[in-house]
Amino acid sequence: MNENKIGIFDSGIGGVTVLKEIIKLLPNEDYIYYSDSKNNPYGDKNDDELNLICDNITKHLLEKNCKIIVIACNTASAKCVNYLREKYKSTLFIAIEPAYKMVYDYAYEKPTLVMATKGTIESERFNLLLKKYDNHKTYLLPCIGLANIIEEGNHEKIVNYLQENLSKYKGTIQNVVLGCTHYPLVQDEIKNVLGEVTFFNRSK
Ligand code: DGL
C-alpha cells in the first residue's frame, strides 16, 4: 500500500485550481482530493466550526495514508493551519494565502482589489500579510456567498453577483488578487465586469 499519498481539500471544487498546479509540478504522486461541498461555504464559519471540519477531514486523509496534506483553501489555511500543525505534529501541512505579496513584487504602484471570503479578510494571518506588503492602494472585498454560487454553477447568478459587487471598481482597479480558490473559475466573468486587469492567484 502506498503510504505517501498527498491529500488535498477544500470546501468543494475550488481547490481543484490548486490541485491542477501541483500535478503539473509533481505528476507522479498519488493524490486524494476531498471536496467538502457538504460544509460549503467555509467563508462564513467561525474558527471553532472550521477547526472541527478541518480536523475531521485530516483524520479521514490520514486514514487513507496521506502523509502530506494541502489545505487548498485560503479560508481554512488562514484560520486552521496553526491548529492542525499543533495537533498533528508528524504530518506536513501545506497552506496557501492570497497572492498579495506578488503585487508587492511585480505591480506595487497599481490600485489593487483583493477578493476573498469574509473569513480570510478578517483573519489574523491575512492582516499580517497585508500589513507587511501594503501598497496603500488596496481595496478589500469580502465576497460573501460568491464561493457558494460558483459551487452551484448557476452562470446567471454568478454574472449578476459580479455585476452588483464589482462594477463600482471598473476603471479604478488594475490588479485583482483572487484570494479564494473558487474565484479563478470565474476569472473571465470578473474580467467582463472590470475590463483589462492583471490577476494574481498563484506564485510565478
Ligand atoms: N475556496 C475557499 C477559499 O479559498 C473557501 C470558499 C468557501 O467555502 O467559502 O477561501
GROMACS .gro file of C-alpha atoms in nm, residues 20-197:
model
  178
   20LYS     CA    1  -0.403   2.125  -1.123
   21GLU     CA    2  -0.095   2.335  -1.049
   22ILE     CA    3   0.051   2.076  -0.809
   23ILE     CA    4   0.005   1.795  -1.060
   24LYS     CA    5   0.199   1.999  -1.319
   25LEU     CA    6   0.493   2.013  -1.075
   26LEU     CA    7   0.459   1.662  -0.927
   27PRO     CA    8   0.291   1.445  -1.193
   28ASN     CA    9   0.399   1.112  -1.045
   29GLU     CA   10   0.245   1.142  -0.698
   30ASP     CA   11  -0.076   0.977  -0.580
   31TYR     CA   12  -0.345   1.226  -0.480
   32ILE     CA   13  -0.669   1.215  -0.286
   33TYR     CA   14  -0.889   1.520  -0.339
   34TYR     CA   15  -1.150   1.578  -0.068
   35SER     CA   16  -1.426   1.808  -0.192
   36ASP     CA   17  -1.619   1.914   0.118
   37SER     CA   18  -1.926   2.053  -0.055
   38LYS     CA   19  -2.138   1.940   0.241
   39ASN     CA   20  -1.985   2.215   0.453
   40ASN     CA   21  -1.960   2.483   0.186
   41PRO     CA   22  -1.919   2.773   0.238
   42TYR     CA   23  -1.622   2.785   0.474
   43GLY     CA   24  -1.600   3.162   0.440
   44ASP     CA   25  -1.879   3.233   0.689
   45LYS     CA   26  -1.786   2.971   0.953
   46ASN     CA   27  -1.637   3.066   1.290
   47ASP     CA   28  -1.295   2.939   1.399
   48ASP     CA   29  -1.425   2.654   1.617
   49GLU     CA   30  -1.660   2.523   1.348
   50LEU     CA   31  -1.386   2.533   1.087
   51ASN     CA   32  -1.125   2.371   1.311
   52LEU     CA   33  -1.364   2.082   1.372
   53ILE     CA   34  -1.436   2.044   0.999
   54CYS     CA   35  -1.065   2.050   0.908
   55ASP     CA   36  -0.984   1.812   1.191
   56ASN     CA   37  -1.234   1.556   1.061
   57ILE     CA   38  -1.102   1.584   0.705
   58THR     CA   39  -0.746   1.545   0.832
   59LYS     CA   40  -0.839   1.228   1.021
   60HIS     CA   41  -1.002   1.089   0.708
   61LEU     CA   42  -0.700   1.170   0.488
   62LEU     CA   43  -0.458   1.021   0.741
   63GLU     CA   44  -0.664   0.702   0.747
   64LYS     CA   45  -0.623   0.695   0.368
   65ASN     CA   46  -0.244   0.705   0.413
   66CYS     CA   47  -0.178   1.066   0.322
   67LYS     CA   48   0.150   1.189   0.462
   68ILE     CA   49   0.121   1.541   0.325
   69ILE     CA   50  -0.197   1.746   0.341
   70VAL     CA   51  -0.253   2.052   0.123
   71ILE     CA   52  -0.514   2.292   0.253
   72ALA     CA   53  -0.627   2.416  -0.088
   73CYS     CA   54  -0.845   2.683   0.065
   74ASN     CA   55  -0.742   3.032   0.169
   75THR     CA   56  -1.001   3.048   0.445
   76ALA     CA   57  -0.914   2.716   0.608
   77SER     CA   58  -0.543   2.790   0.569
   78ALA     CA   59  -0.578   3.130   0.734
   79LYS     CA   60  -0.788   3.005   1.021
   80CYS     CA   61  -0.690   2.643   1.087
   81VAL     CA   62  -0.334   2.566   0.984
   82ASN     CA   63  -0.184   2.652   1.323
   83TYR     CA   64  -0.437   2.433   1.500
   84LEU     CA   65  -0.373   2.140   1.263
   85ARG     CA   66   0.007   2.170   1.276
   86GLU     CA   67  -0.007   2.178   1.656
   87LYS     CA   68  -0.237   1.876   1.677
   88TYR     CA   69  -0.078   1.656   1.406
   89LYS     CA   70   0.289   1.719   1.462
   90SER     CA   71   0.420   1.443   1.235
   91THR     CA   72   0.208   1.548   0.935
   92LEU     CA   73   0.326   1.806   0.686
   93PHE     CA   74   0.054   2.064   0.615
   94ILE     CA   75   0.088   2.293   0.315
   95ALA     CA   76  -0.119   2.609   0.349
   96ILE     CA   77  -0.193   2.878   0.093
   97GLU     CA   78  -0.256   3.252   0.115
   98PRO     CA   79  -0.387   3.523  -0.118
   99ALA     CA   80  -0.111   3.619  -0.365
  100TYR     CA   81  -0.081   3.968  -0.224
  101LYS     CA   82   0.299   3.956  -0.196
  102MET     CA   83   0.312   3.917  -0.574
  103VAL     CA   84   0.151   4.258  -0.609
  104TYR     CA   85   0.431   4.395  -0.391
  105ASP     CA   86   0.690   4.217  -0.608
  106TYR     CA   87   0.551   4.287  -0.954
  107ALA     CA   88   0.290   4.564  -0.957
  108TYR     CA   89   0.329   4.767  -0.638
  109GLU     CA   90   0.223   5.101  -0.790
  110LYS     CA   91  -0.114   4.986  -0.917
  111PRO     CA   92  -0.452   5.006  -0.744
  112THR     CA   93  -0.539   4.660  -0.619
  113LEU     CA   94  -0.857   4.478  -0.531
  114VAL     CA   95  -0.836   4.177  -0.300
  115MET     CA   96  -1.133   3.945  -0.343
  116ALA     CA   97  -1.160   3.681  -0.069
  117THR     CA   98  -1.407   3.532   0.175
  118LYS     CA   99  -1.510   3.727   0.483
  119GLY     CA  100  -1.322   3.470   0.693
  120THR     CA  101  -0.996   3.527   0.506
  121ILE     CA  102  -1.022   3.905   0.506
  122GLU     CA  103  -1.092   3.915   0.880
  123SER     CA  104  -0.824   3.661   0.968
  124GLU     CA  105  -0.511   3.749   1.160
  125ARG     CA  106  -0.289   3.577   0.903
  126PHE     CA  107  -0.422   3.781   0.614
  127ASN     CA  108  -0.396   4.103   0.811
  128LEU     CA  109  -0.031   4.033   0.888
  129LEU     CA  110   0.030   3.975   0.517
  130LEU     CA  111  -0.147   4.298   0.430
  131LYS     CA  112   0.050   4.495   0.687
  132LYS     CA  113   0.378   4.358   0.558
  133TYR     CA  114   0.319   4.420   0.186
  134ASP     CA  115   0.064   4.703   0.186
  135ASN     CA  116   0.084   4.915  -0.130
  136HIS     CA  117  -0.159   5.165   0.024
  137LYS     CA  118  -0.382   5.147  -0.282
  138THR     CA  119  -0.562   4.832  -0.182
  139TYR     CA  120  -0.935   4.771  -0.155
  140LEU     CA  121  -1.059   4.466   0.035
  141LEU     CA  122  -1.376   4.297  -0.086
  142PRO     CA  123  -1.526   4.018   0.125
  143CYS     CA  124  -1.726   3.829  -0.138
  144ILE     CA  125  -1.992   3.683   0.086
  145GLY     CA  126  -2.174   3.398  -0.087
  146LEU     CA  127  -1.968   3.401  -0.407
  147ALA     CA  128  -1.796   3.065  -0.349
  148ASN     CA  129  -2.137   2.915  -0.283
  149ILE     CA  130  -2.280   3.049  -0.609
  150ILE     CA  131  -1.977   2.919  -0.801
  151GLU     CA  132  -2.031   2.582  -0.636
  152GLU     CA  133  -2.394   2.584  -0.757
  153GLY     CA  134  -2.272   2.655  -1.109
  154ASN     CA  135  -2.556   2.892  -1.196
  155HIS     CA  136  -2.393   3.117  -1.455
  156GLU     CA  137  -2.661   3.385  -1.450
  157LYS     CA  138  -2.634   3.419  -1.071
  158ILE     CA  139  -2.255   3.444  -1.096
  159VAL     CA  140  -2.274   3.719  -1.360
  160ASN     CA  141  -2.534   3.914  -1.158
  161TYR     CA  142  -2.333   3.883  -0.837
  162LEU     CA  143  -2.017   4.010  -1.003
  163GLN     CA  144  -2.201   4.291  -1.177
  164GLU     CA  145  -2.356   4.407  -0.850
  165ASN     CA  146  -2.038   4.385  -0.643
  166LEU     CA  147  -1.759   4.478  -0.884
  167SER     CA  148  -1.898   4.745  -1.116
  168LYS     CA  149  -1.800   5.027  -0.883
  169TYR     CA  150  -1.431   4.932  -0.920
  170LYS     CA  151  -1.428   4.943  -1.301
  171GLY     CA  152  -1.171   5.195  -1.425
  172THR     CA  153  -1.007   5.225  -1.081
  173ILE     CA  154  -0.858   4.882  -1.030
  174GLN     CA  155  -0.561   4.739  -1.222
  175ASN     CA  156  -0.463   4.441  -1.005
  176VAL     CA  157  -0.703   4.178  -0.878
  177VAL     CA  158  -0.593   3.927  -0.615
  178LEU     CA  159  -0.812   3.618  -0.632
  179GLY     CA  160  -0.788   3.526  -0.264
  180CYS     CA  161  -1.022   3.227  -0.275
  181THR     CA  162  -0.955   2.912  -0.471
  182HIS     CA  163  -1.304   2.921  -0.621
  183TYR     CA  164  -1.255   3.258  -0.791
  184PRO     CA  165  -1.013   3.158  -1.071
  185LEU     CA  166  -1.305   2.952  -1.202
  186VAL     CA  167  -1.488   3.279  -1.281
  187GLN     CA  168  -1.189   3.486  -1.386
  188ASP     CA  169  -1.335   3.552  -1.734
  189GLU     CA  170  -1.662   3.673  -1.583
  190ILE     CA  171  -1.469   3.905  -1.346
  191LYS     CA  172  -1.277   4.041  -1.644
  192ASN     CA  173  -1.604   4.107  -1.825
  193VAL     CA  174  -1.703   4.345  -1.545
  194LEU     CA  175  -1.367   4.506  -1.463
  195GLY     CA  176  -1.208   4.514  -1.810
  196GLU     CA  177  -0.832   4.469  -1.857
  197VAL     CA  178  -0.685   4.386  -1.515
   0.00000   0.00000   0.00000
